Amino acid sequence: MSTAPSARYCPTRDLALDPLMSCKLCLGEFPQEHMTTISQCQCVFCSLCLKQYVEFLIKEGLETAISCPDSACPKHGHLLENEMEGMVAEESMQRYRRLQFEREVLLDPCRTWCPSSSCQAVCQLKEGEMELPQLVQCSVCRLEFCSACRDDWHKGHACQDNIFLPRVTSSFYNSDDDTPIKRCPKCKVYIERDKGCAQMMCKNCKRTFCWYCLESLEDDFLLIHYDEGPCRNKLGLSRASVIWHRTQVVGIFAGFGLLLLLASPFLLIASPFVLCCKCKCSKGDDDPLPT
């Protein structure tokens, strides 16, 4: 009695029928089931790379609309919210939605945040009085404040004439070390500090400033600001780390200076040849064409 030979699994045959696809991020090749296509632009990436890309942008708060990771994307596509929900954790999605809402409030001239750190509600402004400071009353904590300077309501006094004293309850202007949220001193975007040193850089306007006093640190490469004054020793780094940072900065500037010093003789020697070649080229352009 003869029996038909049983079918055997052949991985080589399956690979031939299922061609590999290339990921533009890691340059690896994967089967189609390991790839994810962005619906707006139809760009394809491996699922792991795209997941790590989305999680990084959400964690850093760099973008409220997650764009296609391909910088040369012809359609400049963005990932939809339902696409991100399938690749990142729920905690990341909650942070993404919160960042989106905060940006919407910041860009909406008819809404503002309650300055009380214990409330943090969104307050509505009167549309017909947007150009002038107006009284705003929080519907949650009933706090009354000025829409322009966000201080206590000062009826009959202009904001510039009103002495601005930061409220103890304000999480945006309070210099308390435990304050988790403040506003950028330049663009007024809300910034949350979870941990790390006191040298902050706004991701919106790129301003570098001190977290405690909000003073600019744009030209303070050596962080001398934390050697004296009210912010003395508040950088949040060890003395060894500060010394190492300053050594690196000084080393970079010294390296550029040394490189320029070593290259200067060669530049002086080469300059006559460069000028000679330039003169010959200019002279050659003025010569008439041969007949």
Coordinates of C-alpha atoms in Angstrom, one line a residue:
M1 CA 0.0 0.0 0.0
S2 CA 1.5 3.3 -1.1
T3 CA 0.9 6.6 0.5
A4 CA 1.4 10.1 -0.9
P5 CA 4.4 11.9 0.5
S6 CA 3.4 14.4 3.2
A7 CA 4.0 18.1 2.6
R8 CA 7.0 19.5 4.4
Y9 CA 7.6 23.1 5.5
C10 CA 10.2 24.9 3.4
P11 CA 11.3 28.2 4.9
T12 CA 13.3 29.1 1.7
R13 CA 10.2 28.9 -0.3
D14 CA 8.2 31.2 2.1
L15 CA 10.9 33.8 2.1
A16 CA 10.9 33.8 -1.7
L17 CA 7.2 34.3 -1.8
D18 CA 7.3 37.0 0.9
P19 CA 9.9 39.6 -0.1
L20 CA 11.6 41.7 2.6
M21 CA 10.9 45.4 2.9
S22 CA 13.5 48.0 3.9
C23 CA 13.1 50.4 6.8
K24 CA 14.3 54.0 6.2
L25 CA 15.2 54.5 9.9
C26 CA 17.3 51.5 10.8
L27 CA 18.0 50.4 7.2
G28 CA 17.1 46.8 8.1
E29 CA 15.0 44.4 6.0
F30 CA 11.9 42.8 7.5
P31 CA 8.8 40.9 6.3
Q32 CA 5.7 42.8 5.6
E33 CA 4.0 41.9 8.9
H34 CA 6.8 43.6 10.8
M35 CA 6.2 46.9 8.9
T36 CA 3.8 49.8 9.6
T37 CA 2.5 52.1 6.9
I38 CA 1.5 55.7 7.7
S39 CA -1.9 56.2 6.2
Q40 CA -1.5 59.9 5.2
C41 CA 1.7 59.5 3.2
Q42 CA 2.0 55.7 2.7
C43 CA 5.6 55.8 4.0
V44 CA 6.6 52.4 5.4
F45 CA 8.9 51.8 8.5
C46 CA 9.5 48.8 10.7
S47 CA 7.1 48.8 13.6
L48 CA 9.8 48.9 16.3
C49 CA 11.5 52.0 14.9
L50 CA 8.2 53.8 14.4
K51 CA 7.2 52.9 18.0
Q52 CA 10.5 54.2 19.5
Y53 CA 10.2 57.4 17.3
V54 CA 6.7 58.2 18.5
E55 CA 7.5 57.4 22.2
F56 CA 10.6 59.7 22.1
L57 CA 8.7 62.7 20.6
I58 CA 5.9 62.3 23.2
K59 CA 8.3 61.9 26.1
E60 CA 10.3 65.0 25.1
G61 CA 7.2 67.0 24.1
L62 CA 8.9 68.1 20.9
E63 CA 5.8 68.0 18.7
T64 CA 2.1 68.0 19.3
A65 CA 1.5 66.6 15.8
I66 CA 3.8 63.6 15.1
S67 CA 5.1 64.0 11.6
C68 CA 6.4 61.3 9.3
P69 CA 10.0 60.4 10.4
D70 CA 11.2 60.6 6.8
S71 CA 12.5 64.2 6.3
A72 CA 12.1 63.8 2.5
C73 CA 8.4 62.7 2.8
P74 CA 6.7 64.1 -0.3
K75 CA 3.3 64.5 1.4
H76 CA 4.6 65.7 4.8
G77 CA 2.3 63.2 6.5
H78 CA 1.4 62.9 10.2
L79 CA 0.5 59.9 12.3
L80 CA -3.2 59.8 13.3
E81 CA -4.2 59.3 16.9
N82 CA -5.6 55.9 16.3
E83 CA -2.4 54.8 14.6
M84 CA -0.4 55.9 17.7
E85 CA -2.8 54.1 20.1
G86 CA -1.9 50.8 18.5
M87 CA 1.9 51.2 19.0
V88 CA 2.5 53.1 22.3
A89 CA 1.4 52.6 25.9
E90 CA -1.8 54.3 27.3
E91 CA 0.4 56.4 29.6
S92 CA 2.2 57.9 26.6
M93 CA -1.1 58.6 24.8
Q94 CA -2.5 60.4 27.9
R95 CA 0.6 62.6 27.9
Y96 CA 0.2 63.3 24.2
R97 CA -3.4 64.3 24.6
R98 CA -2.5 66.6 27.5
L99 CA 0.3 68.3 25.5
Q100 CA -2.2 68.8 22.6
F101 CA -4.8 70.4 24.9
E102 CA -2.2 72.7 26.6
R103 CA -1.0 73.9 23.2
E104 CA -4.6 74.5 22.1
V105 CA -5.2 76.7 25.1
L106 CA -1.9 78.6 24.6
L107 CA -2.8 79.4 21.0
D108 CA -6.5 80.3 21.7
P109 CA -6.8 84.0 22.5
C110 CA -10.1 83.4 24.2
R111 CA -8.8 81.0 26.8
T112 CA -6.2 81.2 29.6
W113 CA -5.1 79.1 32.6
C114 CA -6.0 79.9 36.1
P115 CA -2.8 81.2 37.8
S116 CA -3.5 79.2 41.0
S117 CA -1.4 76.1 41.2
S118 CA -4.1 74.4 43.3
C119 CA -6.6 74.8 40.5
Q120 CA -5.1 74.9 37.0
A121 CA -8.5 75.3 35.4
V122 CA -9.1 76.8 31.9
C123 CA -10.8 80.2 32.0
Q124 CA -12.8 81.7 29.2
L125 CA -12.3 85.4 28.2
K126 CA -14.8 87.8 26.7
E127 CA -14.2 87.9 22.9
G128 CA -15.3 91.5 22.5
E129 CA -12.7 92.8 25.0
M130 CA -9.6 90.9 23.9
E131 CA -7.5 94.0 23.2
L132 CA -7.9 95.4 26.8
P133 CA -7.1 93.8 30.2
Q134 CA -10.3 92.3 31.6
L135 CA -11.4 90.8 34.8
V136 CA -11.4 87.0 34.7
Q137 CA -13.0 84.9 37.4
C138 CA -12.1 81.2 37.5
S139 CA -15.3 79.1 37.5
V140 CA -13.7 76.5 39.7
C141 CA -11.8 78.3 42.5
R142 CA -13.5 81.7 42.0
L143 CA -10.2 83.5 41.8
E144 CA -10.3 86.9 40.1
F145 CA -7.3 88.0 38.1
C146 CA -6.2 90.2 35.3
S147 CA -6.1 88.7 31.8
A148 CA -3.0 90.7 30.8
C149 CA -0.6 90.4 33.8
R150 CA -2.4 87.4 35.5
D151 CA -2.0 89.2 38.8
D152 CA -4.9 90.1 41.2
W153 CA -7.5 92.3 39.4
H154 CA -6.5 95.9 39.6
K155 CA -9.5 97.9 38.5
G156 CA -8.6 101.5 37.4
H157 CA -4.8 100.8 37.2
A158 CA -2.8 99.9 34.1
C159 CA -0.7 96.7 34.3
Q160 CA 2.5 98.7 34.0
D161 CA 1.5 100.9 36.9
N162 CA 0.5 98.0 39.0
I163 CA 3.4 96.6 41.0
F164 CA 3.5 92.9 40.0
L165 CA 4.1 90.6 43.0
P166 CA 4.2 86.9 42.2
R167 CA 1.4 85.0 43.9
V168 CA 2.5 82.4 46.4
T169 CA 0.0 80.0 44.8
S170 CA 1.1 80.6 41.3
S171 CA 3.0 77.7 39.8
F172 CA 4.1 79.7 36.8
Y173 CA 6.0 82.6 38.4
N174 CA 6.7 81.2 41.8
S175 CA 10.4 80.7 42.5
D176 CA 9.9 77.9 45.0
D177 CA 12.2 75.0 44.5
D178 CA 9.3 72.5 44.6
T179 CA 7.3 74.3 41.8
P180 CA 6.9 71.7 39.0
I181 CA 5.6 74.0 36.3
K182 CA 6.6 77.5 35.2
R183 CA 6.4 79.6 32.0
C184 CA 9.3 80.4 29.7
P185 CA 10.4 84.0 30.5
K186 CA 10.5 84.8 26.7
C187 CA 7.6 83.0 24.9
K188 CA 5.5 82.2 28.1
V189 CA 5.1 78.6 27.1
Y190 CA 4.5 76.2 30.0
I191 CA 7.5 74.1 31.0
E192 CA 7.4 71.2 33.4
R193 CA 10.6 70.2 35.2
D194 CA 10.5 66.6 36.4
K195 CA 14.2 66.3 37.4
G196 CA 17.7 67.3 36.3
C197 CA 19.7 70.5 36.7
A198 CA 18.4 74.0 37.0
Q199 CA 19.7 75.1 33.6
M200 CA 16.6 74.9 31.4
M201 CA 16.1 75.4 27.6
C202 CA 12.7 76.1 26.2
K203 CA 11.8 73.7 23.4
N204 CA 9.6 76.3 21.8
C205 CA 11.9 79.4 21.5
K206 CA 15.3 77.8 22.5
R207 CA 15.9 80.3 25.3
T208 CA 18.2 79.0 28.0
F209 CA 17.4 80.3 31.5
C210 CA 17.7 79.5 35.2
W211 CA 14.7 77.6 36.6
Y212 CA 14.7 79.4 39.9
C213 CA 15.1 83.1 39.0
L214 CA 14.2 82.8 35.2
E215 CA 17.3 84.8 34.4
S216 CA 18.8 84.2 30.9
L217 CA 21.8 81.9 30.6
E218 CA 22.4 82.5 26.9
D219 CA 26.0 83.8 27.3
D220 CA 26.8 82.0 30.5
F221 CA 28.7 79.0 29.0
L222 CA 30.6 78.3 32.2
L223 CA 27.4 78.6 34.4
I224 CA 29.0 81.3 36.6
H225 CA 25.4 82.3 37.5
Y226 CA 25.3 79.5 40.1
D227 CA 28.5 80.6 41.9
E228 CA 27.0 83.6 43.6
G229 CA 23.7 85.3 44.3
P230 CA 20.4 83.8 45.3
C231 CA 20.9 80.8 43.0
R232 CA 24.3 79.9 44.5
N233 CA 24.9 76.1 44.5
K234 CA 21.4 75.4 43.1
L235 CA 22.5 74.1 39.8
G236 CA 21.7 70.5 40.9
L237 CA 25.0 69.0 39.8
S238 CA 27.9 68.0 41.9
R239 CA 31.0 70.2 42.1
A240 CA 33.0 67.6 40.1
S241 CA 30.4 67.7 37.3
V242 CA 30.5 71.5 37.1
I243 CA 34.3 71.5 37.0
W244 CA 34.2 68.8 34.2
H245 CA 31.7 70.9 32.3
R246 CA 33.8 74.0 32.5
T247 CA 36.9 72.0 31.5
Q248 CA 35.1 70.8 28.4
V249 CA 34.0 74.3 27.4
V250 CA 37.4 75.8 27.9
G251 CA 39.0 72.8 26.1
I252 CA 36.7 73.4 23.1
F253 CA 37.6 77.1 22.8
A254 CA 41.2 76.3 23.4
G255 CA 41.2 73.7 20.7
F256 CA 39.7 76.0 18.1
G257 CA 42.3 78.7 19.1
L258 CA 45.2 76.2 18.8
L259 CA 43.9 74.9 15.5
L260 CA 43.6 78.4 14.1
L261 CA 47.1 79.2 15.4
L262 CA 48.6 76.1 13.7
A263 CA 46.8 76.7 10.5
S264 CA 47.7 80.4 10.2
P265 CA 51.2 79.9 8.7
F266 CA 49.8 77.6 6.0
L267 CA 47.1 80.1 5.2
L268 CA 49.8 82.8 4.8
I269 CA 51.8 80.6 2.6
A270 CA 48.9 79.6 0.5
S271 CA 47.4 83.0 0.1
P272 CA 49.7 84.2 -2.7
F273 CA 49.0 81.1 -4.8
V274 CA 45.2 81.6 -4.3
L275 CA 45.5 85.3 -5.3
C276 CA 47.7 84.4 -8.3
C277 CA 45.2 81.8 -9.4
K278 CA 42.3 84.3 -9.0
C279 CA 44.2 86.9 -11.1
K280 CA 44.9 84.4 -13.8
C281 CA 41.3 83.3 -13.9
S282 CA 40.2 86.9 -14.1
K283 CA 42.7 87.7 -16.9
G284 CA 41.6 84.6 -18.8
D285 CA 38.0 85.8 -18.7
D286 CA 39.0 89.1 -20.3
D287 CA 41.0 87.6 -23.2
P288 CA 39.1 87.6 -26.5
L289 CA 38.0 84.3 -27.9
P290 CA 40.3 82.9 -30.6
T291 CA 39.2 83.5 -34.1

